[in-house]
Structure formats: C-alpha cells, structure tokens
CSV table of C-alpha atoms and ligand atoms in Angstrom, one decimal:
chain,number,residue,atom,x,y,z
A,1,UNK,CA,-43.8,-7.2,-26.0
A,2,UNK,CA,-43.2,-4.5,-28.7
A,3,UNK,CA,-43.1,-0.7,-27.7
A,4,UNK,CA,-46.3,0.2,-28.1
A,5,UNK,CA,-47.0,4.0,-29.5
A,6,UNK,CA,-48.0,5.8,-26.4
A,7,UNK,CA,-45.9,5.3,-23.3
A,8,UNK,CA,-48.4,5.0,-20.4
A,9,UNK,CA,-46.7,3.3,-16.8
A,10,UNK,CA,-48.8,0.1,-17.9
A,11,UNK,CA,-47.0,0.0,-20.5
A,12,UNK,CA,-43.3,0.5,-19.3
A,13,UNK,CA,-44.2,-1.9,-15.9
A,14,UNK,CA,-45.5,-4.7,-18.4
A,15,UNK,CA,-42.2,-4.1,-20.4
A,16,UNK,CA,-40.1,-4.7,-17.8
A,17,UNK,CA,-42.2,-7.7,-16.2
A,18,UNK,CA,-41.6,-9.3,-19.3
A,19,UNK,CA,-37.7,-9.1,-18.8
A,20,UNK,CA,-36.9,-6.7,-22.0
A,21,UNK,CA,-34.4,-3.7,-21.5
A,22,UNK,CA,-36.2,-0.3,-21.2
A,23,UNK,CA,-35.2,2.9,-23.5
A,24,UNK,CA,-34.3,6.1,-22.2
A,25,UNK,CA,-37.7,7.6,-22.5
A,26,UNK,CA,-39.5,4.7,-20.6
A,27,UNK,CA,-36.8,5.4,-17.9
A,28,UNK,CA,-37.3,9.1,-18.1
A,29,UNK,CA,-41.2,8.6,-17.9
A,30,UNK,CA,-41.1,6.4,-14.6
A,31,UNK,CA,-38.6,8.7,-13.1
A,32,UNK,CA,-40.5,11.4,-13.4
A,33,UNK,CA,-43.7,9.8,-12.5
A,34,UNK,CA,-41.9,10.1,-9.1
A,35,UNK,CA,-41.2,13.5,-9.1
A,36,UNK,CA,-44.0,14.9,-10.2
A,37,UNK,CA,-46.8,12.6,-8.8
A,38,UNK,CA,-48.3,11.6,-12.3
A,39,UNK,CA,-47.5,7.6,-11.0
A,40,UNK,CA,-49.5,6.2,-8.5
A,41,UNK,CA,-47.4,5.0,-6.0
A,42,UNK,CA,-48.9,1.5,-6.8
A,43,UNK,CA,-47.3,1.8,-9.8
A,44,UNK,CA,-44.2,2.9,-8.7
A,45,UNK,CA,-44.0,0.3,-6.4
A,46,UNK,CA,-45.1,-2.6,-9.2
A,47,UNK,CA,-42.3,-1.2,-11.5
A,48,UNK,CA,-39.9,-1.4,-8.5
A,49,UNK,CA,-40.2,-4.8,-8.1
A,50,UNK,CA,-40.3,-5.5,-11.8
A,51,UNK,CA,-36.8,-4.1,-11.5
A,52,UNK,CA,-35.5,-5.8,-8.7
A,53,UNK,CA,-36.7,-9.3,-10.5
A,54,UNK,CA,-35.8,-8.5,-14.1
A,55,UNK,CA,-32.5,-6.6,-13.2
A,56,UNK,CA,-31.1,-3.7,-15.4
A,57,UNK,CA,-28.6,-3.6,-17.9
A,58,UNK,CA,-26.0,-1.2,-17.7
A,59,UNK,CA,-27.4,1.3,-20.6
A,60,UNK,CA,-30.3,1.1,-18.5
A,61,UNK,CA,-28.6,1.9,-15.0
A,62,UNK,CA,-26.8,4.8,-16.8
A,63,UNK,CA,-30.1,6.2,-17.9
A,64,UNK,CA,-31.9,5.5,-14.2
A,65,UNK,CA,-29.4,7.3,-12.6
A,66,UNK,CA,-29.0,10.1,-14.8
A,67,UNK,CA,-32.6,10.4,-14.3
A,68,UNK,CA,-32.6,10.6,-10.8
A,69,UNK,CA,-29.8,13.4,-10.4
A,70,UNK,CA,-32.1,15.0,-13.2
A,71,UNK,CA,-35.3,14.6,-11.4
A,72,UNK,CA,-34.4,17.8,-9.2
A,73,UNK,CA,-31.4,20.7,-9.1
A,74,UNK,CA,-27.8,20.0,-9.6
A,75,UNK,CA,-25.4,21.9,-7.1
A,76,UNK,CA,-23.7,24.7,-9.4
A,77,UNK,CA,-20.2,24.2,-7.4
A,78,UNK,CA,-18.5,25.8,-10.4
A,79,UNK,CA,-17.1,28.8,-8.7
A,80,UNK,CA,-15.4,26.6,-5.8
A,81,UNK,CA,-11.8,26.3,-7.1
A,82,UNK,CA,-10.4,23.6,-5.1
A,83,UNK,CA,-11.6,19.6,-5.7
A,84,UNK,CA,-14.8,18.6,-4.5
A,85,UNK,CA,-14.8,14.9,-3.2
A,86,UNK,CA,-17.5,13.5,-1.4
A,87,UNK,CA,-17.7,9.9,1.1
A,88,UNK,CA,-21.0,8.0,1.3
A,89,UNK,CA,-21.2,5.2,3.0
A,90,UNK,CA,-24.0,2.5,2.2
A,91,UNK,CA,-24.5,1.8,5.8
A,92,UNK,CA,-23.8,0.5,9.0
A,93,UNK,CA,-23.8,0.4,12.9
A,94,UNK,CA,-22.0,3.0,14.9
A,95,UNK,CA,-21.0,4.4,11.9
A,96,UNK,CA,-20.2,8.0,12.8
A,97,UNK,CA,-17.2,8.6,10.1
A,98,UNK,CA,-18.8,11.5,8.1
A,99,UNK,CA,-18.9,13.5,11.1
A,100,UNK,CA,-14.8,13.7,11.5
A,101,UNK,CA,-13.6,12.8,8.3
A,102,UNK,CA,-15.0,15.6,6.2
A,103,UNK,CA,-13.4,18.3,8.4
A,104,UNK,CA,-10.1,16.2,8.4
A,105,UNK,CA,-10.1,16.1,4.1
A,106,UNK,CA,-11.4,20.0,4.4
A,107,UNK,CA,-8.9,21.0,6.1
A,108,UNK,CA,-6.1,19.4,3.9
A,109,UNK,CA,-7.7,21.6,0.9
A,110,UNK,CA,-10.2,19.5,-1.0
A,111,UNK,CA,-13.8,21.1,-0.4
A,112,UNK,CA,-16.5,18.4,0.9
A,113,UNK,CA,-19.8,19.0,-0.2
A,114,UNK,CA,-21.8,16.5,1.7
A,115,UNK,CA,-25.6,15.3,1.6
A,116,UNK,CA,-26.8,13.2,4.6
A,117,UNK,CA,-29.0,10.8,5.1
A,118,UNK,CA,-31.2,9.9,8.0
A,119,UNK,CA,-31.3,6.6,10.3
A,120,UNK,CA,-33.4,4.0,9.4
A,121,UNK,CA,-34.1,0.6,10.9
A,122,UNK,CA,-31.0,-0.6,12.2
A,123,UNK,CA,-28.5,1.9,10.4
A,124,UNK,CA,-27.8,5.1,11.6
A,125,UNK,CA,-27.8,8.2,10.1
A,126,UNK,CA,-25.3,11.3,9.6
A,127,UNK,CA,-28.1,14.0,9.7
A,128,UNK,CA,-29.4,12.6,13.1
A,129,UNK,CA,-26.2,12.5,14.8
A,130,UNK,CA,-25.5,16.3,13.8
A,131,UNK,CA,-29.2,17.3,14.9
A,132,UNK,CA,-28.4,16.2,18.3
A,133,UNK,CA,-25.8,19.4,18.6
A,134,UNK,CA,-28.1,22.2,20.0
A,135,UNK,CA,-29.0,24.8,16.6
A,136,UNK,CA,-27.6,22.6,14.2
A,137,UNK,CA,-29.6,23.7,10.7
A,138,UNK,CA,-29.2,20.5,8.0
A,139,UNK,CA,-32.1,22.2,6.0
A,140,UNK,CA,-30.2,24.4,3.8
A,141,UNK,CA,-31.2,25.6,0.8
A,142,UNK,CA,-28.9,24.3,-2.4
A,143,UNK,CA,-27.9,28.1,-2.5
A,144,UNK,CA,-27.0,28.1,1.2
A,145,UNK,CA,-25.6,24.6,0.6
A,146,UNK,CA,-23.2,26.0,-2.3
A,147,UNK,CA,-22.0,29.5,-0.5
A,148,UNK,CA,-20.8,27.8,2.2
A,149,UNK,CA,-18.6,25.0,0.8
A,150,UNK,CA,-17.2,27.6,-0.7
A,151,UNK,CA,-16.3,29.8,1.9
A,152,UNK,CA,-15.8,26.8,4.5
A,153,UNK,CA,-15.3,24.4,2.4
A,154,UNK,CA,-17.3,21.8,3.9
A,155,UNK,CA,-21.6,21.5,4.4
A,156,UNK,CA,-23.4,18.4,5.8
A,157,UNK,CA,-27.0,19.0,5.1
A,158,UNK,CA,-29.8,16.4,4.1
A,159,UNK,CA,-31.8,15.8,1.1
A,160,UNK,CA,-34.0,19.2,0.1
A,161,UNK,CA,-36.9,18.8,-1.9
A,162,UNK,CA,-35.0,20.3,-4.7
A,163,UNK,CA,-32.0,17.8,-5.4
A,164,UNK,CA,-33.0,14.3,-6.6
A,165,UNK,CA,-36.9,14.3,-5.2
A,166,UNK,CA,-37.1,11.3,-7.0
A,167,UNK,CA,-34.7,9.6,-5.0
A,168,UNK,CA,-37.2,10.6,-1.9
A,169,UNK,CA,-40.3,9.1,-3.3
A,170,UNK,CA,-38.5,5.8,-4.8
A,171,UNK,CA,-36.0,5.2,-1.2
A,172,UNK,CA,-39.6,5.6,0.7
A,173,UNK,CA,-41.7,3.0,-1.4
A,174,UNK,CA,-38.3,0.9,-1.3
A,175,UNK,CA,-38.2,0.5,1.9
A,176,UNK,CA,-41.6,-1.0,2.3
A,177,UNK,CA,-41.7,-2.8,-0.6
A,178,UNK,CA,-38.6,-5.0,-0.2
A,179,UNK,CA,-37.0,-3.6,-3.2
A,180,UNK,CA,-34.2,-2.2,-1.4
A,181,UNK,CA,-31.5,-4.5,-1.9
A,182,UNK,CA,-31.3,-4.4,-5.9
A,183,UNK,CA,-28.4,-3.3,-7.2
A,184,UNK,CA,-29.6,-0.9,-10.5
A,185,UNK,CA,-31.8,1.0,-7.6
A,186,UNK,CA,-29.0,1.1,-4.9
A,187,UNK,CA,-27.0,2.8,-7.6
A,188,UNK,CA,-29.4,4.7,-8.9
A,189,UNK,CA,-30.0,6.4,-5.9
A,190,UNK,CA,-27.0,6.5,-4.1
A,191,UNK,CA,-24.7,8.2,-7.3
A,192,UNK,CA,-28.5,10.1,-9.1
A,193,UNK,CA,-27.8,11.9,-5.2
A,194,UNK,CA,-24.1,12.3,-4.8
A,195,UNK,CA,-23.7,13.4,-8.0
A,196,UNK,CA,-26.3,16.3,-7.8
A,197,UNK,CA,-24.0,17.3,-5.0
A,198,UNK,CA,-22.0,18.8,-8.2
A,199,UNK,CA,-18.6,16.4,-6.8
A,200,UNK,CA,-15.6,15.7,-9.1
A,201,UNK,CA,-14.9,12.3,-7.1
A,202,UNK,CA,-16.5,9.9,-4.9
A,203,UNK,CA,-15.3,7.6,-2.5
A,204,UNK,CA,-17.9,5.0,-1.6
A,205,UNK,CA,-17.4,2.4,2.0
A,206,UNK,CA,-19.5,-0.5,1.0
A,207,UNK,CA,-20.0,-2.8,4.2
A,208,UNK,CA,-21.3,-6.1,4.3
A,209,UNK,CA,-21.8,-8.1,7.4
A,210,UNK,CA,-24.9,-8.7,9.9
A,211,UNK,CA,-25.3,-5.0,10.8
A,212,UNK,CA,-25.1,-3.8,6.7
A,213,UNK,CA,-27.7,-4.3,4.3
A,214,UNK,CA,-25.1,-6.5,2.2
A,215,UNK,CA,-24.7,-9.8,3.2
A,216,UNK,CA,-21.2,-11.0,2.4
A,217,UNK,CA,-18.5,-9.6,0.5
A,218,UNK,CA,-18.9,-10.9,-3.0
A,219,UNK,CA,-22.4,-9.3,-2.8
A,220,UNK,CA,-20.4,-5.8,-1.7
A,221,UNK,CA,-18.1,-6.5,-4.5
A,222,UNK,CA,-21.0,-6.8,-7.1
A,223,UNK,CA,-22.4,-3.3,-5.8
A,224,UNK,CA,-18.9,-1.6,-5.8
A,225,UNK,CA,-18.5,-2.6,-9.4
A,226,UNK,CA,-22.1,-1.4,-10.4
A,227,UNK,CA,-20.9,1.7,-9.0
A,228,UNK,CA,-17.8,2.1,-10.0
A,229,UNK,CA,-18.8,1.5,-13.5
A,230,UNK,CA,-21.9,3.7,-13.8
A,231,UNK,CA,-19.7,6.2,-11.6
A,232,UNK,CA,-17.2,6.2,-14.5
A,233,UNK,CA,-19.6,6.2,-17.6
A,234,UNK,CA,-21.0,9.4,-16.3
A,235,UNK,CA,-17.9,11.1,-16.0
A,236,UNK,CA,-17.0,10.8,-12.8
A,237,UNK,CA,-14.4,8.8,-10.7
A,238,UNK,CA,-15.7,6.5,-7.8
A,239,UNK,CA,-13.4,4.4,-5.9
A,240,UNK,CA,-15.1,2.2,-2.9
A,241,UNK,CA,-13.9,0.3,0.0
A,242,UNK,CA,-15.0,-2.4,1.3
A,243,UNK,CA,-15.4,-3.0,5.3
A,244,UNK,CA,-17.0,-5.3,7.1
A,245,UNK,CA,-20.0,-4.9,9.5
A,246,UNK,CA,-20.2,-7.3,11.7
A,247,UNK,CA,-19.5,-5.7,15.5
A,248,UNK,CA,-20.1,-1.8,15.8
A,249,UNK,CA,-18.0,0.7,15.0
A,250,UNK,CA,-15.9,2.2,17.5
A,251,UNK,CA,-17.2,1.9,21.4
A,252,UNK,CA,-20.7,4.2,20.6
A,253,UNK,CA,-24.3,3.4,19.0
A,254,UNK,CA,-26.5,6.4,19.8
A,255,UNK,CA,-26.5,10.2,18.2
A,256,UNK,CA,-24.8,12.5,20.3
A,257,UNK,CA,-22.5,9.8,21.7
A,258,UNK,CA,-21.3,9.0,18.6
A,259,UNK,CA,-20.5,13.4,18.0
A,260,UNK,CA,-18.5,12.6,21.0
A,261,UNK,CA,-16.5,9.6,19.7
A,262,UNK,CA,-15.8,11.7,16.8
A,263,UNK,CA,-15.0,15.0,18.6
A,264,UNK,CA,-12.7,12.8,20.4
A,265,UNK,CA,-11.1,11.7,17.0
A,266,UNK,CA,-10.7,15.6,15.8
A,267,UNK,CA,-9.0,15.6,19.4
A,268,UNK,CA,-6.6,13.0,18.4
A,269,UNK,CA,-8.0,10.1,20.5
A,270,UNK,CA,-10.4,7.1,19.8
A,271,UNK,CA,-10.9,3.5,19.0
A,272,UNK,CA,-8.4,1.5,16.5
A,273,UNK,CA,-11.3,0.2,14.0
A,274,UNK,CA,-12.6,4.0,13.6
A,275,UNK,CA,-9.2,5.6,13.1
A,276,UNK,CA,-8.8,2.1,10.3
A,277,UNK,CA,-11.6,3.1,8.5
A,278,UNK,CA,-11.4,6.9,9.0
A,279,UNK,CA,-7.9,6.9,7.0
A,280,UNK,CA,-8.2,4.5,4.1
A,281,UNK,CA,-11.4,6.4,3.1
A,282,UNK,CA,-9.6,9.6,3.6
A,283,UNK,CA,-6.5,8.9,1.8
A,284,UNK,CA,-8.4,7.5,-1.0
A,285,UNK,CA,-10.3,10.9,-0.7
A,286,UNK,CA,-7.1,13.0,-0.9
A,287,UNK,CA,-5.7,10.7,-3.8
A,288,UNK,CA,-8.9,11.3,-5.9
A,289,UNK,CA,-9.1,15.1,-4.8
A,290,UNK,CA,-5.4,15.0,-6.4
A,291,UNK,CA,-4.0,16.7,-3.3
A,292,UNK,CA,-1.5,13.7,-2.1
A,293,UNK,CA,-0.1,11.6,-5.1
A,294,UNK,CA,0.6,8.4,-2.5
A,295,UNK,CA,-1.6,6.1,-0.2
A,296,UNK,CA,0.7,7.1,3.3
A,297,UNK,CA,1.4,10.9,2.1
A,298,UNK,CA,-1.8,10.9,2.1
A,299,UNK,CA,-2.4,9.5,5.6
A,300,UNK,CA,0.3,11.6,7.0
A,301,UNK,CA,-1.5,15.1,5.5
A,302,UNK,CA,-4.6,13.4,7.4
A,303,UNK,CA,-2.9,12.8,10.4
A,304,UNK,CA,-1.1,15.9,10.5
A,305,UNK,CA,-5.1,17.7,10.0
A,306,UNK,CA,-5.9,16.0,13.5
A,307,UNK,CA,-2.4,16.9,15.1
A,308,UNK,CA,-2.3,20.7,14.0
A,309,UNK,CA,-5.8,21.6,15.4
A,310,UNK,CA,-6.7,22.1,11.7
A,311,UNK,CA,-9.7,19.5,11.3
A,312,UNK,CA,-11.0,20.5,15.1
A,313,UNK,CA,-11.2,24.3,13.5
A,314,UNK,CA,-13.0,22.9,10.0
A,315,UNK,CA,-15.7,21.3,12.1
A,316,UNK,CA,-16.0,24.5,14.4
A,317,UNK,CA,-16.1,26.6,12.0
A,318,UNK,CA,-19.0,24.2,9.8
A,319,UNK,CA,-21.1,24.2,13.0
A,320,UNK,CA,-20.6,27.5,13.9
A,321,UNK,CA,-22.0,28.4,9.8
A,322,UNK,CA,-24.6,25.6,10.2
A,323,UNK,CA,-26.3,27.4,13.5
A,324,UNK,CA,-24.8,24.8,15.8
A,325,UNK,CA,-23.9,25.5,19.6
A,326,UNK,CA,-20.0,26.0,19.4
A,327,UNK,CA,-20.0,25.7,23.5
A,328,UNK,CA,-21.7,22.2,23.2
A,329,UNK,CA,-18.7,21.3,21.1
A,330,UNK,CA,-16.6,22.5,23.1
A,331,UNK,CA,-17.8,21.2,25.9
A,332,UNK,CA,-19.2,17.7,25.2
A,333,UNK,CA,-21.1,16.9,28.7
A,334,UNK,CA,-23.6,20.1,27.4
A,335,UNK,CA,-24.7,17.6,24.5
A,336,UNK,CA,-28.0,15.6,25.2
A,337,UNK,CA,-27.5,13.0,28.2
A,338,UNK,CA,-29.9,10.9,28.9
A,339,UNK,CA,-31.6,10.3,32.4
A,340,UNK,CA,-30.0,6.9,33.1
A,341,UNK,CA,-26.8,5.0,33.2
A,342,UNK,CA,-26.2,1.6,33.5
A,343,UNK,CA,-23.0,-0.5,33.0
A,344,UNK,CA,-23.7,-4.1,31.4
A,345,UNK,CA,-21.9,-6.6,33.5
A,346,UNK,CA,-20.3,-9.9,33.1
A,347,UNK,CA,-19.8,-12.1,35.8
A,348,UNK,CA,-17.5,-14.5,34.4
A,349,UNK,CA,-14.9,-12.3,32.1
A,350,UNK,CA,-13.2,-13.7,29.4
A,351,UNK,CA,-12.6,-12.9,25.7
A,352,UNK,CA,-15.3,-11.1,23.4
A,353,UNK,CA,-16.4,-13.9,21.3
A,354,UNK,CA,-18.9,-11.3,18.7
A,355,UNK,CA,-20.6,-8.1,19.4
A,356,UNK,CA,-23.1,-8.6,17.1
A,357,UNK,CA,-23.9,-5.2,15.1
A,358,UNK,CA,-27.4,-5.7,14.4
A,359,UNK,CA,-28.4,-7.3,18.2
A,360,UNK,CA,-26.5,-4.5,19.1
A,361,UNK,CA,-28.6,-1.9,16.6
A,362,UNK,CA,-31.3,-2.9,17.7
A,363,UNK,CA,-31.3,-2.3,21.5
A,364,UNK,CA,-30.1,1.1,20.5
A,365,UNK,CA,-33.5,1.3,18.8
A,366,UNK,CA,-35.3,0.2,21.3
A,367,UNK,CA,-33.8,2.9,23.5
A,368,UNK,CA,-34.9,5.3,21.1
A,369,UNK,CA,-32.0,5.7,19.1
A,370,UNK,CA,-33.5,4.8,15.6
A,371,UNK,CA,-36.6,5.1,13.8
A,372,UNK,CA,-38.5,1.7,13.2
A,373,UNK,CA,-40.4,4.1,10.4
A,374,UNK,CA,-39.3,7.0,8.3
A,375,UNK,CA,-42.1,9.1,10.4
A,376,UNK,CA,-40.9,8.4,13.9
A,377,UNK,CA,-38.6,10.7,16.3
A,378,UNK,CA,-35.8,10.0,18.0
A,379,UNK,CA,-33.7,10.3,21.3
A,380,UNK,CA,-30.5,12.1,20.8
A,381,UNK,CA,-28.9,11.5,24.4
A,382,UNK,CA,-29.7,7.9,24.0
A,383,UNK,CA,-27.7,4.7,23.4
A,384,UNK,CA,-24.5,2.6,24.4
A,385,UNK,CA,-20.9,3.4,25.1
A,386,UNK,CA,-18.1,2.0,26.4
A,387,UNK,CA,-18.5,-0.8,24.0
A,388,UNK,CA,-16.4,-4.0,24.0
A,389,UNK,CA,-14.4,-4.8,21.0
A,390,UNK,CA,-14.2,-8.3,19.4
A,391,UNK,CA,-11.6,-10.0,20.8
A,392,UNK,CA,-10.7,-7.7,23.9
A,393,UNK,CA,-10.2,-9.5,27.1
A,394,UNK,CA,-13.0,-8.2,30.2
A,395,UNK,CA,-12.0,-9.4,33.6
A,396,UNK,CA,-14.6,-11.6,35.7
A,397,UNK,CA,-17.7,-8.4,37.0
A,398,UNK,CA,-15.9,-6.2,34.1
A,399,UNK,CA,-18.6,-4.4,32.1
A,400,UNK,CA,-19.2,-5.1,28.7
A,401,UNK,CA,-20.9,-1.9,27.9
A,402,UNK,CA,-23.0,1.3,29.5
A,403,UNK,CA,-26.7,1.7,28.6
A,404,UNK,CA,-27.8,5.2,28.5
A,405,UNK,CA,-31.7,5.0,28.7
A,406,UNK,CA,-34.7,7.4,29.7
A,407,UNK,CA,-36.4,5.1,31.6
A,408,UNK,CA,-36.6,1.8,33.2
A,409,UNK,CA,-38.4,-0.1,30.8
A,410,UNK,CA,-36.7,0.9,27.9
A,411,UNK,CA,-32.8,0.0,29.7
A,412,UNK,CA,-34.1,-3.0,30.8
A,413,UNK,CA,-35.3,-4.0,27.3
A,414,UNK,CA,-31.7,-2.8,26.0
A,415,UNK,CA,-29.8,-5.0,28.5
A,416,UNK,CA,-31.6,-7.6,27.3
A,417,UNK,CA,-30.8,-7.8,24.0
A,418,UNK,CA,-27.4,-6.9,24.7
A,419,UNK,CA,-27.3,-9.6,26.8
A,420,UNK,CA,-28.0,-11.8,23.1
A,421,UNK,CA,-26.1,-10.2,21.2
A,422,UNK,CA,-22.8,-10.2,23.0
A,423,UNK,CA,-21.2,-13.4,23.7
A,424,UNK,CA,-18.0,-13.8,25.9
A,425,UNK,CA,-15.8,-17.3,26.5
A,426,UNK,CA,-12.8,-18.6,28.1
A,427,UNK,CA,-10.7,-19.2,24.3
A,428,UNK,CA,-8.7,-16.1,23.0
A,429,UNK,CA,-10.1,-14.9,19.8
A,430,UNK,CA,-8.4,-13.4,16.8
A,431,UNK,CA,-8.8,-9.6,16.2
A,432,UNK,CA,-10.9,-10.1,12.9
A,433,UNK,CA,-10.2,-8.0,9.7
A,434,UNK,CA,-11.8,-4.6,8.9
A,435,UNK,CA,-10.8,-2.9,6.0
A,436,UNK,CA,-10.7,-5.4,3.4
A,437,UNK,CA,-10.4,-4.0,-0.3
A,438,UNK,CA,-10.2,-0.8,-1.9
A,439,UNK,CA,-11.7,-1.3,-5.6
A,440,UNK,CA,-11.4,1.3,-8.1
A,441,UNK,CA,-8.0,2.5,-8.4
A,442,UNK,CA,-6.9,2.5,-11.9
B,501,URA,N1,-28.2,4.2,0.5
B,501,URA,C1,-28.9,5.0,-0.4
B,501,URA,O1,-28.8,6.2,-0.4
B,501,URA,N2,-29.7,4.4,-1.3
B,501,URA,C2,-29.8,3.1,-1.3
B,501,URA,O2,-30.6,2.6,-2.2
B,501,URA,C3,-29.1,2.3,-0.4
B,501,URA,C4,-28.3,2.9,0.5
C-alpha cells in the first residue's frame, strides 16, 4: 500500500497491517493521537496490535520513542551539575531495589532523578511501596520534581500528566489488549519515559523468569539489545542487567514490608539476593555516572554509602522533602501493619525445592497487595515476610513464611496458594544463579 496523500489513522493502521515500515510523520501522527485524544482508543488499540504482529524496524523504534518522550515535557535538569543516572527495572516480584539503591548512588554524588511506576498484576510497583510511608507526596510537579534533585539530589515521583502522556494512554490500552509484550512498545515506553526524566545514563535490570513478564533469557537479551541500541542512537548510554525472576526477591512481597527490607539494607542488613542485585546495578550506575572508573571501586564507594550512615541520611532527607513521616522511618513498627499474622508451616522440613514468584505474587494480591486493574486500591500493611529462600534448609514444623492479612478469608486464601507455590523435599538443592549478564558495556 502506497502512502496515500492525507494521513488519517486508517491510513497509517492499514500501513502497518500490511507489514511496510512507517515514516516519521505516521509515527508522529499516532503518537499524538494518544496525547491529544484525536485517536479513538479503538484505533489506538488496532494500531497496537498491528505493531506487535508486524514488528518495527529500528528507524521506526527510534522515531516511536522519540515520540513518546516528545508527547509531553522533558525535565530541564540542566542546572544540576553533577551526573544524572537513573535504574528502571522492567519488573518483578519483591522487587523493592529503587527504594535503597537511589539513596545509596545519591549519596556517592551522582543525582538520581527517578520516575515510578505503579503495581500491576503480579509486579509490584515503586510508587506504592513509598505511598505506604505516612505523607509521602509522589505527585510532584516536573518543577517540584527538578528543584529537588537538585538540592537533594534524588526524587522518586510517578508519571504527571505532563511527561510522556502518551506513554499513559498507550501502557493502559496495552495492558488490555495483549500488546504488552512487544519489544518496539516496551522500548518505546520504558526509554520515551526515562529519558524525559532529562538522565545522562541509564541502567536497565531486565528479568526474565515465571514472576517477570519475560520468559527466558534470550527473550531478556533481545529486549536489552532493543534498548541498548535505541538508548545509544538517541544519545544516551544504557547498560542493562539481566536477573532472573523466578523466586521473590529478598524475604518480603507486600508495600510497606518491603520499605522495611530496604530500610533494613540502608541499615546495613538484609538478604544475599537483594544486596546481589542492589550492587551490580549500582556499580554499573556509578561507572556510567563516571564517579568510580572500576566494577569493585565502585562497590566499595557503595558499600562505604551504607556503612557511613550516608545513604540512611539521602533517603531521610528525600522523605522528609517529599512530605513523608520521618518518625515512621525511623521507627519501622509505626508503618502500616496489618490486623493478622500468621506463620506458614511445614510439617515435614527439608530443602526449598522453588518459591515460585508468580504463585507467590499472586497470594500477595489476593491479600490486597496488588491491583488486578489499574483502577483498584490497595493494602499497604499487607503481604508476606519471613520468606524462604531456594535452597535453604527449614527443619520439620519450621515456617516457611508469615502471612500478614486483614481478615480471615483473605489469609486463608494466601496460605493456600502459598501452599502451591512453595515446594519443599528431602534432596539438597543448588543455590540457583541470580545476576546473570551485564550487557552494554563498551
Ligand atoms: N515497563 C514499562 O514502563 N513499559 C513497558 O512497556 C514494560 C515495562
């Protein structure tokens, strides 16, 4: 099919239906069909899955997510001196990194201007877990957003209607369209947002496993090279490593427990696999931000961030600009607790044979920990602690977990489905690998 003269959505859906590459201004039109409403969102959604069948080419994936960090404000951070590198991480279970790390890579001198995302289905989401500290504000305005990275070097906030709106309306008709796992779109809008953020670097964790929206790891490879690529051809360096996603991370699934696994971390405690994932992403962070020229330099600066008291101070002093309750910090037990408390026995003992991150997920859900849609609420106190780790050895009445509920129907749902999805025998098991590549490093 030719270009035709006037460029109408029929005309740029049928185009790409028909498997030919789309120019700039076809892009440009769709994108902001998004924005500003002049799509239908049945045409949106027809184009999205035109995209996820036909694919994109890269000039096109350049152009899409140019589009999108277009389609609203881009973060002037031009009068913050020091290096601004961002982590975003495609998605997981437990996965409460954000909260800790950018404090840590704050306080060793690279500014951290971060933009959050919310739970949704079985992941988690950053903005959530920070929402369930009393006062916390994640609704500031780009202008709020900018003044303090500058003067604390470090924001978390979520999506405003003024940087990459597109991104909003296209995530929202992807997630009930089945167009989310495409990789043109995933990069479209994970870098059109990050890099309206007004970053120098990014480092991306793309996990793969049963609780990530990646299957294996040659699909997580596939992504991580879309995005290092289109990352690079608009200027800006993106490294990504890859981690697998197939128990939890760390002991906690649930909001404010996981701000207490990582408060714990700031504190210079906490479990193995998030301390593993914490420091390659930071040190790739560091090496991007060109603060440390070396890998374990760069883990020692980190280190030395939880040791001094530095990174505890960073993420006092970011919830003490963002409205937060400092004494809730301070004092963990004041964060949300839910009504009940169960431990999750097992009779026999033995070794953890999987902990499986999306049976797991999805208890928490049920307890109220996630949204099943976009629209719903959530429970900030609920969720799971105490959490075994693969491999770990749990005498015979030794419990595998502890279900914090609000009432009786919900925990006994949870225990449940934790009941499926961990699974204990007699045979040791091998510790299984976490971080498994770092891609991008030139
Ligand atoms: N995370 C995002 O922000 N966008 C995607 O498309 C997938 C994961």
């Amino acid at each position: 099919m030719p270009m035709p003269d006037a460029l109408t959505p029929f005309s740029v859906i049928a185009r790409k239906r028909d498997g030919f590459a789309l120019s700039r201004e076809e892009i440009a039109s769709f994108v902001r069909g998004a924005t500003d409403g002049s799509w239908a969102d049945y045409q949106l959604s027809a184009m999205l899955m035109a995209v996820f069948l036909r694919g994109m080419d890269r000039a096109e994936t350049i152009a899409l997510t140019a589009a999108v960090m277009n389609s609203g404000r881009v973060a002037d951070l031009s009068g913050v001196r020091a290096p601004k590198v961002d982590k975003h991480s495609t998605g997981g279970v437990g996965d409460k990194i954000s909260l800790h790390l950018a404090p840590m890579v704050a306080a060793c001198g690279a500014c951290v201007p971060m933009i959050s995302g919310r739970g949704l289905g079985h992941t988690g989401g950053t903005l959530d877990k920070l929402e369930s500290i009393p006062g916390f504000r994640v609704n500031l305005t780009l202008s709020e957003f900018a003044a303090q990275v500058g003067k604390v070097g470090l924001a978390m906030i979520g999506q405003t209607g003024e940087l990459a709106p597109a991104d909003k309306k296209l995530y929202a008709l992807r997630d009930v369209t089945a167009t989310v796992e495409c990789d043109p779109l995933i990069c479209a809008s994970i870098l059109g947002k990050k890099l309206a953020e007004g970053i120098d670097a990014l480092v991306l964790d793309v996990k793969f496993g049963r609780g990530a929206f990646m299957p294996n790891k040659a699909r997580a490879r596939q992504l991580a090279e879309t995005l290092i690529e289109i990352g690079a051809a608009m200027g800006k360096p993106v490294r990504a490593v890859l981690t697998a996603m197939e128990e939890p991370l760390g002991r906690t699934v649930g909001n404010a427990l996981e701000v207490v696994e990582s408060i714990d971390f700031l504190h210079g405690s906490g479990p193995a696999d998030v301390g593993e994932v914490t420091f390659a992403l930071g040190e790739q962070m560091l090496l991007l931000a060109g603060i440390e020229k070396g890998a374990s330099e760069a883990r020692s600066r980190l280190k030395e961030s939880v040791a001094s008291g530095a990174a505890w101070a960073k993420f006092r002093e970011m919830v003490a600009a963002q409205g937060g309750d400092l004494d809730a910090v301070d004092d963990p037990r004041r964060l949300p607790r839910a009504r009940l408390q169960a431990p999750l026995i097992n009779a026999r003992g033995g070794y953890v044979r999987s902990a499986d991150a999306l049976g797991i997920a999805q208890a928490a859900l049920r307890l109220g920990a996630g949204r099943a849609r976009a629209d719903a609420s959530i429970d900030p106190a609920v969720g799971i602690s105490h959490l075994v780790k693969v491999a770990e050895r749990v005498p015979p009445g030794g419990s595998l977990c502890t279900i914090h509920a609000s009432d009786g129907d919900s925990l006994a749902e949870a225990r449940a489905a934790l009941e499926r999805a961990i699974a204990v025998g007699d045979e040791p098991v091998a510790a299984p690998g976490l971080v498994e590549e770092i891609m991008g490093r030139t």
